[in-house]
Short mmCIF file of C-alpha atoms in Angstrom, two decimals:
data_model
loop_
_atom_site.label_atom_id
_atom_site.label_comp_id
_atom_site.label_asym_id
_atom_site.label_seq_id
_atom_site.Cartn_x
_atom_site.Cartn_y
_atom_site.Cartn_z
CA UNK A 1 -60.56 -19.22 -6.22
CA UNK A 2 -62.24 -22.64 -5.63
CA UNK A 3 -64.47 -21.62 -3.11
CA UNK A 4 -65.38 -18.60 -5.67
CA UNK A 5 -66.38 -20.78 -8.46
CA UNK A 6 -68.29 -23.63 -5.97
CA UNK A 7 -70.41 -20.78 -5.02
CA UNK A 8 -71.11 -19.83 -8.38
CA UNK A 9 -72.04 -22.74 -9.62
CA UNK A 10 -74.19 -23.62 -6.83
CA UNK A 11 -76.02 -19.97 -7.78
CA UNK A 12 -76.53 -20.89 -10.89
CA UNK A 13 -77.96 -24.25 -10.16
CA UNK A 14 -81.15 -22.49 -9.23
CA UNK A 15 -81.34 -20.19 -12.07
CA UNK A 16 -81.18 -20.62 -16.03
CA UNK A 17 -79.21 -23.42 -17.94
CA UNK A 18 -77.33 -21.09 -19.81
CA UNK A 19 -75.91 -19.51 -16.72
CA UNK A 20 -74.58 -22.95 -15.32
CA UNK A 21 -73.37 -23.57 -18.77
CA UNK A 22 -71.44 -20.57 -19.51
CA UNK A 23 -69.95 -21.06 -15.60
CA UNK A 24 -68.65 -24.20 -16.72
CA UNK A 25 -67.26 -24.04 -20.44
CA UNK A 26 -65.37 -20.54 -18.58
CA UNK A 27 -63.15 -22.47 -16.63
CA UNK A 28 -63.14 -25.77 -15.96
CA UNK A 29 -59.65 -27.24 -15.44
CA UNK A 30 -58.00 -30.31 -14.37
CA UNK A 31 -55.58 -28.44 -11.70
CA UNK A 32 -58.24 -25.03 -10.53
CA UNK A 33 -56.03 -23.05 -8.02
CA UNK A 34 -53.48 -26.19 -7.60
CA UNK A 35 -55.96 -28.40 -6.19
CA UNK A 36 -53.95 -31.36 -7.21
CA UNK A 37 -50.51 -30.13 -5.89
CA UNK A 38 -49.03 -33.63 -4.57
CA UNK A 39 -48.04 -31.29 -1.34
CA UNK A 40 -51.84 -31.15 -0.16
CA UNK A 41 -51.44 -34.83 0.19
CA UNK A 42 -47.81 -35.89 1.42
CA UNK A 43 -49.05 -35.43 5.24
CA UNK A 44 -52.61 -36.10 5.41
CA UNK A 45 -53.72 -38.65 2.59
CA UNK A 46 -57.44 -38.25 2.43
CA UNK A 47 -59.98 -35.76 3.98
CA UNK A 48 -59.06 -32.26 5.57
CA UNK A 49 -59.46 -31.21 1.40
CA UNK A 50 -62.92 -29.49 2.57
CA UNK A 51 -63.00 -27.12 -0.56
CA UNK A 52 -61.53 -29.29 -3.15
CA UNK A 53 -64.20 -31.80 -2.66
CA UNK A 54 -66.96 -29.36 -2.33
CA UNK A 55 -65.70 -27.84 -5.42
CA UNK A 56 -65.28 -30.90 -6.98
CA UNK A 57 -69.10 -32.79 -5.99
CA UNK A 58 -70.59 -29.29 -6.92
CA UNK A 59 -69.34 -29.34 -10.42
CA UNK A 60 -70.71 -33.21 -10.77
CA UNK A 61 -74.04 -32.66 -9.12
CA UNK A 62 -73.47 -29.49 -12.27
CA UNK A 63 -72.65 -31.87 -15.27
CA UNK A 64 -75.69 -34.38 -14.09
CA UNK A 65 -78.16 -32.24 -14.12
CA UNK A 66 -77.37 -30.74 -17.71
CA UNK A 67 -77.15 -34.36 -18.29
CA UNK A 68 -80.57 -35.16 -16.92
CA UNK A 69 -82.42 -31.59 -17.93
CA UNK A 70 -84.83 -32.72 -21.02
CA UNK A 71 -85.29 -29.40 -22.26
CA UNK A 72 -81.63 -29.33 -23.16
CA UNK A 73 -81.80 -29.69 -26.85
CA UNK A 74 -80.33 -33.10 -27.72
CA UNK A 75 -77.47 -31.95 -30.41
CA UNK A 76 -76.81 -28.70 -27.96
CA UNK A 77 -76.26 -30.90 -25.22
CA UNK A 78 -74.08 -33.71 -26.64
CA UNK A 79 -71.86 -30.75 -28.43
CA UNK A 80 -71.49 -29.20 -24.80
CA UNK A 81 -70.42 -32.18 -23.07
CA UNK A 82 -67.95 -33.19 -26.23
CA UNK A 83 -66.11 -29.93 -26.11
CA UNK A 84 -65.93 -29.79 -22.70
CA UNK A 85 -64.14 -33.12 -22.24
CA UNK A 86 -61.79 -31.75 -24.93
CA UNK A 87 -61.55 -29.37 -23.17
CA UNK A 88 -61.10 -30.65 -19.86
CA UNK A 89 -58.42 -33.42 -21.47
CA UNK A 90 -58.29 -36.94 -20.85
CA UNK A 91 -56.03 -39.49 -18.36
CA UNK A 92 -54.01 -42.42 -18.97
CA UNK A 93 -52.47 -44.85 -17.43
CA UNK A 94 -48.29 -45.82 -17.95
CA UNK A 95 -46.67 -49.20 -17.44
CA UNK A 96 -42.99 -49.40 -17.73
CA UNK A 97 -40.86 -52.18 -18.50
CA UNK A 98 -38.76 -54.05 -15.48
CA UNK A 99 -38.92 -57.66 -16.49
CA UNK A 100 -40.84 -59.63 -13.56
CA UNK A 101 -40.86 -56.10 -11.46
CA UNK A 102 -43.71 -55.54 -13.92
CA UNK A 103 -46.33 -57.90 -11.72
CA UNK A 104 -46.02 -54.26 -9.08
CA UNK A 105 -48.50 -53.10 -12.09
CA UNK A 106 -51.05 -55.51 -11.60
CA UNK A 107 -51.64 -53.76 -8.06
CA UNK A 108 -51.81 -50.78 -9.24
CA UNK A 109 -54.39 -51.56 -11.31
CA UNK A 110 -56.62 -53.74 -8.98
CA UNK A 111 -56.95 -50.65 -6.82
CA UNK A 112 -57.51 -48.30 -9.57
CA UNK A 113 -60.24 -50.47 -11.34
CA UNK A 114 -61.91 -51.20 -7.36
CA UNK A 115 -62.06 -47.45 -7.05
CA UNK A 116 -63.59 -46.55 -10.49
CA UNK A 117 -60.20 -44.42 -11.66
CA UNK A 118 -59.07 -46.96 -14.28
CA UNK A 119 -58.32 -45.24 -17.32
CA UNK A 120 -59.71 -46.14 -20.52
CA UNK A 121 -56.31 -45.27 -22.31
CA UNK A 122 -53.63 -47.58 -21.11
CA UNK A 123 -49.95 -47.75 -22.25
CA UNK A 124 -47.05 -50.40 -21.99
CA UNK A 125 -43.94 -51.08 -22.75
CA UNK A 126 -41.75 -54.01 -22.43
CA UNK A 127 -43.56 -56.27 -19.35
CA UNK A 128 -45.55 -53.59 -18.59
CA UNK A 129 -46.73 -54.28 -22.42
CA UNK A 130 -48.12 -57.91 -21.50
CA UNK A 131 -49.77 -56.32 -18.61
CA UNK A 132 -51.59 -53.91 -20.50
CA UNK A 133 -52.23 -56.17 -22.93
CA UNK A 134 -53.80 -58.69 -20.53
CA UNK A 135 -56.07 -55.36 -18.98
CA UNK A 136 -57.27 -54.04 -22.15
CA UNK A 137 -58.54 -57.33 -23.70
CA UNK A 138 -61.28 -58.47 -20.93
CA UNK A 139 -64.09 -56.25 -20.24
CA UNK A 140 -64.71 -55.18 -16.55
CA UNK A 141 -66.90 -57.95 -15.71
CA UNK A 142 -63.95 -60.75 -16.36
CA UNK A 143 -60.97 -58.48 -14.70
CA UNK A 144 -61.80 -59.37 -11.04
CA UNK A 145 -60.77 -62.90 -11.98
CA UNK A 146 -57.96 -62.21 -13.11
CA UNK A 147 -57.27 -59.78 -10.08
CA UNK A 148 -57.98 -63.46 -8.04
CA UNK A 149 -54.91 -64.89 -10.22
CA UNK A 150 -58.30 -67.69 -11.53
CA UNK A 151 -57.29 -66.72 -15.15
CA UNK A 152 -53.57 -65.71 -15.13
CA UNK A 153 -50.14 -67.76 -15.49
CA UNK A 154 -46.92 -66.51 -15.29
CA UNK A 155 -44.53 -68.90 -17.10
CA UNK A 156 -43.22 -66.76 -19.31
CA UNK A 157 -39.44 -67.17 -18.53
CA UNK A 158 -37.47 -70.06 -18.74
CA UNK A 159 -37.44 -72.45 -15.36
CA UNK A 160 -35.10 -71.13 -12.58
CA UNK A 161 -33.20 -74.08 -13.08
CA UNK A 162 -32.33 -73.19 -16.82
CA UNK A 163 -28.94 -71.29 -15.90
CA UNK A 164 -26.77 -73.46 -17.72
CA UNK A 165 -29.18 -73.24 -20.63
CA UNK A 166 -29.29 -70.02 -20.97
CA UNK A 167 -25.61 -68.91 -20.75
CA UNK A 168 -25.47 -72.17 -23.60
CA UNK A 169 -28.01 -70.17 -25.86
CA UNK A 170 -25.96 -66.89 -24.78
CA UNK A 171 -23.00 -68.38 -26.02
CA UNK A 172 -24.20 -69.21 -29.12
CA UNK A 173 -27.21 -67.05 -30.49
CA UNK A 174 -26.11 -63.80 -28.24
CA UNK A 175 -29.55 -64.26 -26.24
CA UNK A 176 -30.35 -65.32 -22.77
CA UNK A 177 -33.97 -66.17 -23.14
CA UNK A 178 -36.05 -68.04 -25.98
CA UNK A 179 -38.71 -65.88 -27.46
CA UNK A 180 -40.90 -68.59 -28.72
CA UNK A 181 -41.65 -69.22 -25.61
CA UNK A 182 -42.23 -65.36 -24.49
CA UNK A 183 -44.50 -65.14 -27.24
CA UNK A 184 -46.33 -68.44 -26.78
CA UNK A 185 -47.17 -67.55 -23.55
CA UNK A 186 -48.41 -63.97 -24.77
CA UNK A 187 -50.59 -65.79 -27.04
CA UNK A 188 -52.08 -67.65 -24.62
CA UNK A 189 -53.12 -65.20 -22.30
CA UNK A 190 -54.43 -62.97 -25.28
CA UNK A 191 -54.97 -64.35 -28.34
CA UNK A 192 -55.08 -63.82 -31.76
CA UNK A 193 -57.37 -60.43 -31.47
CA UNK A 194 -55.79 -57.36 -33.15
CA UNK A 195 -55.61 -53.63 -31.46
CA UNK A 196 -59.28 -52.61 -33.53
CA UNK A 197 -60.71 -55.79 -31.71
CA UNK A 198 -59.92 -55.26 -28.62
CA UNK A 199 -60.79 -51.70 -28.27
CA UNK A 200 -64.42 -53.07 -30.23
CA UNK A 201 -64.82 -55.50 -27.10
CA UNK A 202 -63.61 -53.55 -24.09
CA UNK A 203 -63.43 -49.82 -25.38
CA UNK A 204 -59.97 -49.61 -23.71
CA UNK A 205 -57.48 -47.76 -26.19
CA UNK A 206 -54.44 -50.12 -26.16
CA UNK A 207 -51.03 -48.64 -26.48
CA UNK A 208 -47.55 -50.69 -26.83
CA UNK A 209 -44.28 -49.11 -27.76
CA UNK A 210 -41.98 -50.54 -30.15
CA UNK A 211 -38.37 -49.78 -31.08
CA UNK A 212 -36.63 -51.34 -34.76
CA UNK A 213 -33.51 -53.70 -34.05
CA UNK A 214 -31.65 -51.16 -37.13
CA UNK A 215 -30.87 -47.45 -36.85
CA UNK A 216 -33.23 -46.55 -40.10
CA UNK A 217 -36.45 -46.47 -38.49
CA UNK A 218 -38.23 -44.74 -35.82
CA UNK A 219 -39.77 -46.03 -32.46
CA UNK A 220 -43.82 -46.68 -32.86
CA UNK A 221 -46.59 -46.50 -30.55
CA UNK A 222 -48.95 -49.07 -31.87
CA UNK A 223 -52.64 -48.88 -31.04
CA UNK A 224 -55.96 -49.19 -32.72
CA UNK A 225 -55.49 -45.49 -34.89
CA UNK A 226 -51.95 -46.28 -35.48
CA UNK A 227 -51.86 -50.07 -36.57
CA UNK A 228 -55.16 -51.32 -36.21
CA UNK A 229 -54.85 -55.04 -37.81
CA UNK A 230 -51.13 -55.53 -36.04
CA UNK A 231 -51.72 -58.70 -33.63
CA UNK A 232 -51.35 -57.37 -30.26
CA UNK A 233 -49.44 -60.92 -28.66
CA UNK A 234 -46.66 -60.39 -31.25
CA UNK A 235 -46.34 -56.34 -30.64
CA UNK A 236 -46.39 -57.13 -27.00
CA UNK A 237 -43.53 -59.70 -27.22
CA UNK A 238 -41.66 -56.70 -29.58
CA UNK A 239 -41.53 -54.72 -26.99
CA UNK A 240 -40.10 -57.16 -24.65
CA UNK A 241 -36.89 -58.03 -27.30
CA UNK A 242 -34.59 -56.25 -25.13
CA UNK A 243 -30.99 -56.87 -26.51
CA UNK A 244 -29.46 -59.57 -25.42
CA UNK A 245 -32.39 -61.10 -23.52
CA UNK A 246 -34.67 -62.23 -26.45
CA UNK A 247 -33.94 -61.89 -30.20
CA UNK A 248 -36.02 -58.88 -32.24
CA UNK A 249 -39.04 -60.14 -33.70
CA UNK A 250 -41.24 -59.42 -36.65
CA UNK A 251 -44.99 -57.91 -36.22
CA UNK A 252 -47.53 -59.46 -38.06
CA UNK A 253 -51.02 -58.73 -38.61
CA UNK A 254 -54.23 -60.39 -39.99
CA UNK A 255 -54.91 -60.57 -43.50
CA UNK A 256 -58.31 -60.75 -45.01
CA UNK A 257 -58.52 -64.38 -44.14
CA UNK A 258 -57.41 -63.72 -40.59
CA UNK A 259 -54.49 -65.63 -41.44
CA UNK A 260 -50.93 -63.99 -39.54
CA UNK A 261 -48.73 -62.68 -42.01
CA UNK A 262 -45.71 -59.90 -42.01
CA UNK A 263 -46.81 -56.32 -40.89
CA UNK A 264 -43.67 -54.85 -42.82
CA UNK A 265 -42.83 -55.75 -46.60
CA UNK A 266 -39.32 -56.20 -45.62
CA UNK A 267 -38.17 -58.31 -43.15
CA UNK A 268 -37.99 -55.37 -40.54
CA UNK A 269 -37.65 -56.71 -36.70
CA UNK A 270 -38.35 -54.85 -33.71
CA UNK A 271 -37.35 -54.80 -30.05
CA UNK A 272 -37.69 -53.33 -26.66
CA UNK A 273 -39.54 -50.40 -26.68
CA UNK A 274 -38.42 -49.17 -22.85
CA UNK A 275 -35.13 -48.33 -24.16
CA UNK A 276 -35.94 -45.59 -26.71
CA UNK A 277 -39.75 -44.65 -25.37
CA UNK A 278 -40.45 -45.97 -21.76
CA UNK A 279 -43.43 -43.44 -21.52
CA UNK A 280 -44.73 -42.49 -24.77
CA UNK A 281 -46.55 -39.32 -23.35
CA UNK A 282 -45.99 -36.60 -25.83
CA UNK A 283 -47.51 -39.11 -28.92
CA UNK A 284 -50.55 -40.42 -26.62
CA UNK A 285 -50.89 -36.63 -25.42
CA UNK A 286 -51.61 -36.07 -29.53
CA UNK A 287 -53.65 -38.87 -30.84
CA UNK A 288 -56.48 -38.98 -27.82
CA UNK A 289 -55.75 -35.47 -25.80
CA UNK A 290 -54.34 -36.32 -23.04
CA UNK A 291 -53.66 -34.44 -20.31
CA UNK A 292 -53.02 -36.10 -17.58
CA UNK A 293 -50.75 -39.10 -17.17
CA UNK A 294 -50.50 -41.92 -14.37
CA UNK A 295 -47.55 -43.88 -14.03
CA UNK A 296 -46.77 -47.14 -12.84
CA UNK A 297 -43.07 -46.89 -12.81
CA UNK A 298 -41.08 -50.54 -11.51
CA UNK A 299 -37.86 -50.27 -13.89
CA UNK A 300 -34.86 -51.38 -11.79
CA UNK A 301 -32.53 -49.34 -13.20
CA UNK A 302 -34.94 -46.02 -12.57
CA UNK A 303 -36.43 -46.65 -8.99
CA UNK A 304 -33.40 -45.66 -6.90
CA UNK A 305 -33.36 -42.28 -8.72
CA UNK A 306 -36.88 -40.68 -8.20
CA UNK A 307 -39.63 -40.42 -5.52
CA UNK A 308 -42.84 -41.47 -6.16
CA UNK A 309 -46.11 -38.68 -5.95
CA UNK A 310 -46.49 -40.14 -2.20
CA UNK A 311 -43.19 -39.22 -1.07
CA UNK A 312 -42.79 -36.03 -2.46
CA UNK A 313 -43.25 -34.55 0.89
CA UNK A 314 -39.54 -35.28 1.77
CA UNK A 315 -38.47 -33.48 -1.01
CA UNK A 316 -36.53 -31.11 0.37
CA UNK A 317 -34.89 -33.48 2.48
CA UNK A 318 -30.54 -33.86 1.85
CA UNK A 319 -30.88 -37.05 0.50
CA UNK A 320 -33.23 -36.59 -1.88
CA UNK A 321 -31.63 -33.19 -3.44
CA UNK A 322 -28.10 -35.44 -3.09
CA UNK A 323 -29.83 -38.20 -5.50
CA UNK A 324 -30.60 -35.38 -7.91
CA UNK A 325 -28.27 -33.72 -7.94
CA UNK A 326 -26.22 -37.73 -8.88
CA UNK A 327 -29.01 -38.20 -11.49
CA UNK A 328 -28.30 -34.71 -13.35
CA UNK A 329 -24.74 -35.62 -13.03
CA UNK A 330 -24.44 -38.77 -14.88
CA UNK A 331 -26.97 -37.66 -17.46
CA UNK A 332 -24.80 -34.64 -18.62
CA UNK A 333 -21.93 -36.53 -18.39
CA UNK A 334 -23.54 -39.30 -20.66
CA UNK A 335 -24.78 -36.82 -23.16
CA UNK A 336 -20.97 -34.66 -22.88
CA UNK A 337 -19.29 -38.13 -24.09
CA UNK A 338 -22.01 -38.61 -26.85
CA UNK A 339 -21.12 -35.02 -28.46
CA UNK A 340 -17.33 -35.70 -28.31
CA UNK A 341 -17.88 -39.12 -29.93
CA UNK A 342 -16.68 -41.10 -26.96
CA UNK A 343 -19.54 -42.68 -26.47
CA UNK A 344 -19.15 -46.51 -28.01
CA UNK A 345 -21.60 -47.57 -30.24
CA UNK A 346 -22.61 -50.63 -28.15
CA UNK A 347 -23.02 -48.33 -25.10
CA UNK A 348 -25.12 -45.61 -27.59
CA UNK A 349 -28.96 -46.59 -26.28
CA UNK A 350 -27.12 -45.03 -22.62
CA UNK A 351 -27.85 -41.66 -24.03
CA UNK A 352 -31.34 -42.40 -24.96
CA UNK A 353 -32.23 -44.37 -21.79
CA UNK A 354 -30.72 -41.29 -19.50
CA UNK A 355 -32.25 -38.63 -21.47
CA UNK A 356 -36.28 -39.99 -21.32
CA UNK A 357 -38.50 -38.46 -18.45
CA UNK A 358 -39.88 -41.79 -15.99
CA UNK A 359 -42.54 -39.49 -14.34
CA UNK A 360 -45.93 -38.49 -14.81
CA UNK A 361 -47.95 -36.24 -13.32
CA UNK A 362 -48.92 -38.73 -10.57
CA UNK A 363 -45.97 -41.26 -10.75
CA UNK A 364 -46.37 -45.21 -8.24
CA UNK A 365 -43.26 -46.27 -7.27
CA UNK A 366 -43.12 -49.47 -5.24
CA UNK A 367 -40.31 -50.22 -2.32
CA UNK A 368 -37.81 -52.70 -3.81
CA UNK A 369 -36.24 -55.28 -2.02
CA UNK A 370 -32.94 -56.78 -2.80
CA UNK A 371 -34.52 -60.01 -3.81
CA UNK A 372 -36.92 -58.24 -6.28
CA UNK A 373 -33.50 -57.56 -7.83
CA UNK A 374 -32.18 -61.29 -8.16
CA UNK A 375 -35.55 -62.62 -9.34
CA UNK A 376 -35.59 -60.24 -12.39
CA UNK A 377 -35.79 -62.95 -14.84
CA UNK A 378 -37.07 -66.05 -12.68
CA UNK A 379 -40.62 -67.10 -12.66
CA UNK A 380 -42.62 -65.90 -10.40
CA UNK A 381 -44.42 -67.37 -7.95
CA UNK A 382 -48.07 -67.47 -6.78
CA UNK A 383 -46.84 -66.14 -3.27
CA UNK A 384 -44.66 -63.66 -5.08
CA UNK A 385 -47.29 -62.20 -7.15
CA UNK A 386 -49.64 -61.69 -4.20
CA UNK A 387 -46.80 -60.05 -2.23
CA UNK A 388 -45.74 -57.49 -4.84
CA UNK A 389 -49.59 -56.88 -5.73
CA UNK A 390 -50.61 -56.02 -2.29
CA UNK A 391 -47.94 -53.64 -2.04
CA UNK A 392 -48.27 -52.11 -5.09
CA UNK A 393 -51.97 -52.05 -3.74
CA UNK A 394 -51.11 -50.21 -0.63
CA UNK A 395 -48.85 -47.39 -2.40
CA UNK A 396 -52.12 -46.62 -4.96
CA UNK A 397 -54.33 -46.56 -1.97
CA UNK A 398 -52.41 -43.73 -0.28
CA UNK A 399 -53.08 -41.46 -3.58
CA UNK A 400 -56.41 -42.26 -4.17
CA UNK A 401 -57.68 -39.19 -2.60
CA UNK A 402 -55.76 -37.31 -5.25
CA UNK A 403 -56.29 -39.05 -7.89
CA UNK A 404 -60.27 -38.78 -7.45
CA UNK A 405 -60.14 -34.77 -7.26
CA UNK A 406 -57.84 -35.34 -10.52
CA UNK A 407 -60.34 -37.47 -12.16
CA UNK A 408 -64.26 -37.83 -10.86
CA UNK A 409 -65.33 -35.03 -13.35
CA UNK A 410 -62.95 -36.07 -16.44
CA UNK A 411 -65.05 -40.03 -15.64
CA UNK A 412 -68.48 -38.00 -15.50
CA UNK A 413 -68.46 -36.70 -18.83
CA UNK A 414 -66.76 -39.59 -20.37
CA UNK A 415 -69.78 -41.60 -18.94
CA UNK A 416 -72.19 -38.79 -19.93
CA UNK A 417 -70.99 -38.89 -23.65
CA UNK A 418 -71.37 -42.22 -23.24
CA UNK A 419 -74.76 -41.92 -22.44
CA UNK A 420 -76.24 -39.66 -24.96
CA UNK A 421 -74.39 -41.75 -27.80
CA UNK A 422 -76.13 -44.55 -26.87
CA UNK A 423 -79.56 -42.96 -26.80
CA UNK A 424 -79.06 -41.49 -30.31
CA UNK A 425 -81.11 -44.43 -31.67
CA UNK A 426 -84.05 -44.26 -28.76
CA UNK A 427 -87.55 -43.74 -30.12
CA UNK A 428 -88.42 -41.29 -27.59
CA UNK A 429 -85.81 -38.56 -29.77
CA UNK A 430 -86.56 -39.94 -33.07
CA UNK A 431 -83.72 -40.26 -34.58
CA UNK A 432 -81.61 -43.51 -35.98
CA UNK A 433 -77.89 -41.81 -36.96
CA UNK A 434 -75.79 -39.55 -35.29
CA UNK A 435 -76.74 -35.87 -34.87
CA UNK A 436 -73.66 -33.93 -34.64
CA UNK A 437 -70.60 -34.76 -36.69
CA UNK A 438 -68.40 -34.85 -33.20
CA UNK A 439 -70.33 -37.76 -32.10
CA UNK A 440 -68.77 -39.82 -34.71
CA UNK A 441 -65.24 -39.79 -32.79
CA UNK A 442 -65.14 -42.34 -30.36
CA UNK A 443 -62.08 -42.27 -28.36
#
């Protein structure tokens, strides 16, 4: 099938625009005739994939020179290229919570942005909310300092010393950590901008997930549609209120004097978004069409239980069908004890925490080390950080392959739309506003 429609294309390349057109609004899809099945990759992690990236450059060297051809009619051309990213869907990229485990992310991203396969839409939850916080405010020219560390402290946790401290605050407020100082620090690295001004400086569509500390609300996803004026240091620091670790906190948002004051009328608090939406796929997948998820997956109490995309390969292997066969286990037996009411209320967020899906469609799972366990709440260190990002590093490197045929012609005509919006106002097509109505969405 692949090698069928590279040949086509390549036909019509030589003949009429509306051929080449027609060949590519009939069928151009994310996974063609499984060309992003992880099994291509589990032995061999780049090259031998001949077709796929024949298949895959054709279709580019396609989209560039509709892009390119000036006897496309402007409005015909930007309408083509809009409905066929809709078409085509979008990606995004997942950060879980994991308290410091969360610092695996910044690898992950560092290779991803090197490579040119950062998504624009980027999602976090808990710590992996302060890392896609820190990401999504600084434009592309300022993120390889903070890849160098230049620009980025990690003090967000009390000193390691602090034990008797915190068991003292435990004791008497029910929390280990104070989160002043979580969202002090958040502040810092951020500040005051709001989700609507950070996707006006960077175009990256921020998303955090936040859960209510009472049983009469729902979870949110918070982003620039959803809560535009919300400040995004105190949503981040929301979603890292896990029970028992920090107290729930309020969001607040800018008034008309950019003066912080209460996002809710009542005194509504919020918390930890990992435990009721770690991966907040089926909302994202609605509000930007997305198709196509990445995830960065470092929670401590998920990593023992699945396989990242790389090792798939072993799949079949005893040990891994053993661990599923565990995982399924405990899940129904969690979810039998809910429905008999045997579940106790203070063990109730089990149910919700066993029943979410950690994967995506191409899921980075780092190799934890026993120590990675202890130093869950310590502060990091510079040594550390550099550690767990070059690791993180290596596992994105061995996917890259994949992730390319997943994504070079999704980034093409997100650059190409790109592109023609930005020429709407040049003199040589005469016009100063937009010229089709589709234009006017930009996300």
């Amino acid at each position: 099938m692949i090698t069928q429609r590279t040949e086509s294309l390549k036909s019509a390349l030589f003949y009429n625009r509306e051929l080449l057109v027609k060949i590519l609004r009939s069928g151009l899809l994310r996974n063609l005739g499984g060309l992003g099945q992880p099994g291509l990759y589990t032995r061999v992690h780049i090259g031998t994939k001949h077709s796929i990236e024949e298949y895959v450059n054709t279709v580019i060297t396609s989209l560039q020179k509709l892009l390119e051809d000036d006897l496309f009619p402007y409005p015909e051309k930007f309408d083509f290229f809009w409905e066929t990213r809709q078409s085509f869907g979008r990606s995004a990229l997942l950060l879980s919570g994991g308290a410091t485990l969360g610092l695996y992310h910044l690898g992950v991203i560092k290779a991803l942005f090197e490579n040119q396969l950062l998504p624009r839409i980027i999602s976090g939850s808990s710590v992996g909310s302060i890392i896609a916080s820190i990401i999504a405010v600084h434009t592309d020219e300022e993120l390889p300092d903070l890849f160098s560390l230049k620009e980025i402290s990690f003090s967000a946790f009390d000193p390691v010393g602090s034990s008797w401290r915190k068991i003292n605050r435990f004791l008497k407020q029910g929390v280990l950590m104070d989160v002043k100082k979580l969202q002090k620090y958040i502040r810092s690295q951020i500040g005051d901008l709001t989700f609507k001004e950070a996707f006006a400086r960077t175009k990256r569509i921020l998303n955090i997930t936040v859960a209510p500390a009472n049983n009469f609300e729902s979870p949110r996803l918070l982003n620039y549609l959803t809560a535009p004026d919300v400040l995004i240091w105190s949503a981040a620091s929301a979603s890292c209120a896990l029970t028992g670790l920090y107290d729930p906190v309020e969001l607040l948002v800018k008034d008309i004097t950019g003066k912080p004051v209460a996002y809710h009328p009542s005194p509504l608090k919020w918390s930890d978004g990992s435990v009721t939406t770690d991966l907040p796929i089926a909302r994202i997948s609605e509000l930007f069409n997305v198709n196509h998820f990445i995830v960065s997956q470092v929670n401590p109490h998920v990593v023992p239980f699945i396989s990242g995309t790389r090792d798939q390969g072993g799949k079949s292997g005893i040990c891994s069908k053993i661990m599923s066969l565990v995982t399924a286990e405990l899940r129904h037996r969690i979810n039998q004890a809910e429905e008999l009411g045997l579940m106790p209320r203070k063990l109730d967020f089990l149910s919700t925490v066993s029943a979410q899906n950690y994967r995506g469609h191409i899921t980075i799972v780092p190799h934890l080390k026993i120590e990675d366990y202890i130093n869950l709440l310590a502060n990091p260190t510079i040594p550390w950080i550099k550690e767990c990002m070059l690791n993180s590093e290596r596992n994105t490197w061995e996917i890259l392959s994949m992730m390319k045929h997943h994504c070079a012609i999704e980034l093409v005509l997100d650059k190409a739309i790109n592109i023609l919006r930005k020429s709407v106002s040049d003199p040589i097509f005469g016009r100063t506003s937009l010229p089709s109505r589709k234009s006017f969405f930009d996300i």
